[in-house]
mmCIF file of C-alpha atoms in Angstrom:
data_model
loop_
_atom_site.group_PDB
_atom_site.id
_atom_site.type_symbol
_atom_site.label_atom_id
_atom_site.label_comp_id
_atom_site.label_asym_id
_atom_site.label_seq_id
_atom_site.Cartn_x
_atom_site.Cartn_y
_atom_site.Cartn_z
ATOM 1 C CA MET A 1 97.709 94.708 78.503
ATOM 2 C CA ALA A 2 94.554 95.828 80.279
ATOM 3 C CA PHE A 3 91.430 93.792 80.895
ATOM 4 C CA ASP A 4 88.003 94.617 82.243
ATOM 5 C CA LEU A 5 86.958 93.175 85.562
ATOM 6 C CA PRO A 6 83.337 92.251 86.193
ATOM 7 C CA GLN A 7 81.286 95.193 87.404
ATOM 8 C CA ASN A 8 80.093 93.288 90.438
ATOM 9 C CA LEU A 9 83.674 92.659 91.637
ATOM 10 C CA SER A 10 83.477 95.403 94.265
ATOM 11 C CA LYS A 11 80.231 93.923 95.580
ATOM 12 C CA MET A 12 81.857 90.487 95.732
ATOM 13 C CA SER A 13 84.888 91.958 97.501
ATOM 14 C CA SER A 14 82.778 93.662 100.153
ATOM 15 C CA ASN A 15 80.829 90.427 100.720
ATOM 16 C CA VAL A 16 84.088 88.525 101.175
ATOM 17 C CA LEU A 17 85.368 91.259 103.497
ATOM 18 C CA MET A 18 82.307 91.064 105.697
ATOM 19 C CA THR A 19 82.415 87.264 105.931
ATOM 20 C CA THR A 20 86.201 86.985 106.332
ATOM 21 C CA VAL A 21 87.076 89.830 108.699
ATOM 22 C CA PRO A 22 85.148 90.085 111.974
ATOM 23 C CA VAL A 23 83.955 93.403 113.381
ATOM 24 C CA PHE A 24 86.528 94.787 115.808
ATOM 25 C CA SER A 25 84.999 95.770 119.131
ATOM 26 C CA GLY A 26 88.155 96.495 121.107
ATOM 27 C CA VAL A 27 89.187 92.944 122.027
ATOM 28 C CA ASP A 28 92.016 90.881 120.490
ATOM 29 C CA PHE A 29 93.322 93.632 118.219
ATOM 30 C CA ASN A 30 96.386 91.689 117.073
ATOM 31 C CA ILE A 31 94.304 88.755 115.857
ATOM 32 C CA TRP A 32 91.796 91.060 114.126
ATOM 33 C CA ALA A 33 94.570 93.210 112.612
ATOM 34 C CA ASP A 34 96.315 90.146 111.178
ATOM 35 C CA ILE A 35 93.102 89.010 109.464
ATOM 36 C CA LEU A 36 92.312 92.488 108.109
ATOM 37 C CA LEU A 37 95.887 93.046 106.955
ATOM 38 C CA SER A 38 95.774 89.736 105.088
ATOM 39 C CA TRP A 39 92.571 90.824 103.373
ATOM 40 C CA LEU A 40 94.046 94.216 102.459
ATOM 41 C CA GLN A 41 97.132 92.482 101.067
ATOM 42 C CA ALA A 42 94.998 90.087 99.026
ATOM 43 C CA THR A 43 93.087 92.996 97.504
ATOM 44 C CA GLY A 44 96.184 95.115 96.842
ATOM 45 C CA LEU A 45 95.293 97.849 99.327
ATOM 46 C CA SER A 46 97.856 97.307 102.078
ATOM 47 C CA SER A 47 100.490 99.597 100.543
ATOM 48 C CA VAL A 48 98.645 102.721 101.722
ATOM 49 C CA LEU A 49 98.954 101.650 105.368
ATOM 50 C CA GLY A 50 102.646 102.481 105.275
ATOM 51 C CA SER A 51 102.822 105.322 102.790
ATOM 52 C CA ASP A 52 101.820 108.931 102.474
ATOM 53 C CA ARG A 53 100.181 110.470 99.434
ATOM 54 C CA PRO A 54 102.728 110.940 96.616
ATOM 55 C CA SER A 55 103.980 114.492 96.299
ATOM 56 C CA ASP A 56 103.213 116.885 93.485
ATOM 57 C CA ALA A 57 105.520 117.106 90.497
ATOM 58 C CA THR A 58 107.918 120.018 90.664
ATOM 59 C CA VAL A 59 107.286 122.674 88.063
ATOM 60 C CA SER A 60 110.213 124.619 86.711
ATOM 61 C CA SER A 61 109.964 128.361 87.132
ATOM 62 C CA VAL A 62 112.723 129.008 84.614
ATOM 63 C CA SER A 63 111.389 130.830 81.617
ATOM 64 C CA PRO A 64 111.370 130.327 78.724
ATOM 65 C CA LEU A 65 111.436 126.543 78.539
ATOM 66 C CA SER A 66 112.423 124.696 75.421
ATOM 67 C CA ALA A 67 109.813 122.522 73.754
ATOM 68 C CA GLU A 68 111.685 119.428 74.942
ATOM 69 C CA ASP A 69 111.738 120.678 78.541
ATOM 70 C CA MET A 70 108.031 121.578 78.385
ATOM 71 C CA ALA A 71 107.197 118.085 77.114
ATOM 72 C CA ALA A 72 109.288 116.458 79.856
ATOM 73 C CA GLN A 73 107.660 118.648 82.479
ATOM 74 C CA ALA A 74 104.175 117.845 81.168
ATOM 75 C CA GLU A 75 105.022 114.124 81.281
ATOM 76 C CA ALA A 76 106.300 114.418 84.863
ATOM 77 C CA ILE A 77 103.106 116.204 85.912
ATOM 78 C CA THR A 78 100.961 113.543 84.219
ATOM 79 C CA VAL A 79 102.870 110.727 85.935
ATOM 80 C CA ALA A 80 102.631 112.462 89.336
ATOM 81 C CA LEU A 81 98.887 113.041 88.924
ATOM 82 C CA LYS A 82 98.379 109.386 87.959
ATOM 83 C CA LYS A 83 100.328 108.211 91.038
ATOM 84 C CA GLN A 84 98.263 110.501 93.253
ATOM 85 C CA ALA A 85 94.988 109.328 91.721
ATOM 86 C CA ASP A 86 95.967 105.669 92.160
ATOM 87 C CA TRP A 87 97.014 106.277 95.764
ATOM 88 C CA ASP A 88 93.804 108.233 96.487
ATOM 89 C CA GLU A 89 91.681 105.378 95.142
ATOM 90 C CA LYS A 90 93.541 102.733 97.166
ATOM 91 C CA ASN A 91 93.403 104.938 100.267
ATOM 92 C CA ASP A 92 89.635 105.432 99.934
ATOM 93 C CA LYS A 93 89.071 101.700 99.494
ATOM 94 C CA ALA A 94 91.332 100.848 102.442
ATOM 95 C CA ILE A 95 89.580 103.399 104.682
ATOM 96 C CA GLY A 96 86.211 101.967 103.719
ATOM 97 C CA SER A 97 87.370 98.409 104.313
ATOM 98 C CA ILE A 98 88.803 99.251 107.725
ATOM 99 C CA LYS A 99 85.765 101.265 108.841
ATOM 100 C CA LEU A 100 83.356 98.532 107.727
ATOM 101 C CA CYS A 101 85.112 96.198 110.169
ATOM 102 C CA LEU A 102 84.934 98.528 113.173
ATOM 103 C CA SER A 103 82.189 98.644 115.770
ATOM 104 C CA PRO A 104 80.248 101.927 115.785
ATOM 105 C CA ALA A 105 81.953 103.098 118.987
ATOM 106 C CA ILE A 106 85.444 102.546 117.595
ATOM 107 C CA ARG A 107 84.474 103.913 114.164
ATOM 108 C CA GLN A 108 83.544 107.194 115.903
ATOM 109 C CA LYS A 109 87.175 107.569 116.979
ATOM 110 C CA THR A 110 88.258 107.640 113.324
ATOM 111 C CA LEU A 111 86.021 110.523 112.266
ATOM 112 C CA GLY A 112 87.980 113.226 110.488
ATOM 113 C CA MET A 113 90.921 110.949 109.661
ATOM 114 C CA THR A 114 91.730 111.147 105.970
ATOM 115 C CA SER A 115 94.255 108.384 105.434
ATOM 116 C CA ALA A 116 94.243 104.651 106.040
ATOM 117 C CA LYS A 117 97.758 105.032 107.459
ATOM 118 C CA GLU A 118 96.487 107.435 110.121
ATOM 119 C CA ILE A 119 93.540 105.189 111.033
ATOM 120 C CA TRP A 120 95.752 102.092 111.187
ATOM 121 C CA ALA A 121 98.339 103.839 113.394
ATOM 122 C CA THR A 122 95.634 105.125 115.748
ATOM 123 C CA LEU A 123 94.057 101.695 116.104
ATOM 124 C CA LYS A 124 97.442 100.050 116.613
ATOM 125 C CA ASN A 125 98.525 102.592 119.248
ATOM 126 C CA THR A 126 95.199 102.428 121.076
ATOM 127 C CA TYR A 127 94.434 98.707 120.982
ATOM 128 C CA GLY A 128 97.648 96.976 119.905
ATOM 129 C CA LYS A 129 99.211 96.784 123.331
ATOM 130 C CA PRO A 130 97.851 94.006 125.518
ATOM 131 C CA GLY A 131 96.600 94.922 128.955
ATOM 132 C CA VAL A 132 97.695 93.238 132.153
ATOM 133 C CA SER A 133 94.746 90.840 132.126
ATOM 134 C CA ALA A 134 95.420 89.771 128.519
ATOM 135 C CA VAL A 135 99.091 89.120 129.297
ATOM 136 C CA TYR A 136 98.135 87.068 132.348
ATOM 137 C CA THR A 137 95.509 85.125 130.363
ATOM 138 C CA ASP A 138 97.987 84.265 127.617
ATOM 139 C CA PHE A 139 100.602 83.244 130.182
ATOM 140 C CA LYS A 140 98.086 81.071 132.014
ATOM 141 C CA ARG A 141 96.954 79.421 128.759
ATOM 142 C CA ALA A 142 100.550 78.770 127.670
ATOM 143 C CA THR A 143 101.546 77.211 130.982
ATOM 144 C CA SER A 144 98.414 75.048 131.277
ATOM 145 C CA ILE A 145 98.824 73.287 127.911
ATOM 146 C CA THR A 146 99.906 69.672 128.132
ATOM 147 C CA ILE A 147 101.992 68.071 125.422
ATOM 148 C CA PRO A 148 100.462 64.733 124.374
ATOM 149 C CA ASN A 149 102.573 61.601 124.816
ATOM 150 C CA ASP A 150 101.120 59.651 121.910
ATOM 151 C CA ALA A 151 101.033 62.300 119.151
ATOM 152 C CA ASN A 152 103.285 64.662 117.297
ATOM 153 C CA PRO A 153 103.995 67.539 119.705
ATOM 154 C CA SER A 154 104.668 70.170 117.003
ATOM 155 C CA ALA A 155 101.099 71.548 116.923
ATOM 156 C CA THR A 156 100.995 71.835 120.705
ATOM 157 C CA ILE A 157 104.425 73.464 120.845
ATOM 158 C CA GLU A 158 103.301 75.914 118.166
ATOM 159 C CA LEU A 159 100.244 76.793 120.289
ATOM 160 C CA ILE A 160 102.448 77.414 123.337
ATOM 161 C CA HIS A 161 104.780 79.499 121.190
ATOM 162 C CA MET A 162 101.808 81.557 119.930
ATOM 163 C CA HIS A 163 100.696 82.383 123.474
ATOM 164 C CA PHE A 164 104.193 83.440 124.539
ATOM 165 C CA ASN A 165 104.593 85.564 121.401
ATOM 166 C CA ARG A 166 101.398 87.430 122.259
ATOM 167 C CA ILE A 167 102.844 88.257 125.680
#
């Protein structure tokens, strides 16, 4: 059963994107990536970050084909084209969403990239590894936290755990 979505849904989605996901300027990639990935998951676009474009349907070169084989082949081609079109649409939307959340300097580094998977991998490889100063900062923050005596320590322990996980 299909239903029509409001025409202004894409405008609403881009407004939510811009207010939910901050612009990435090269700092705190893992935090930014988690927020953007959550948004892509919520909008159904995250699948293209880990997949390549579906392949073409194979066409039989055996001739002549029976009417049944021709119909099956036509159906396979139609299904493959539909999968490719769906993937292309999701990929375009994911690329746009990612690029809208990049600073101009970082966006320049993605010029010529044609898949969200490629952009995501490049960003992750370039910015996903913390530098020495970030590791030291997280270590210093984790070791300077004091656990309160008069309150439930679980939130504080979770904060310490977060800092050590980022290291």
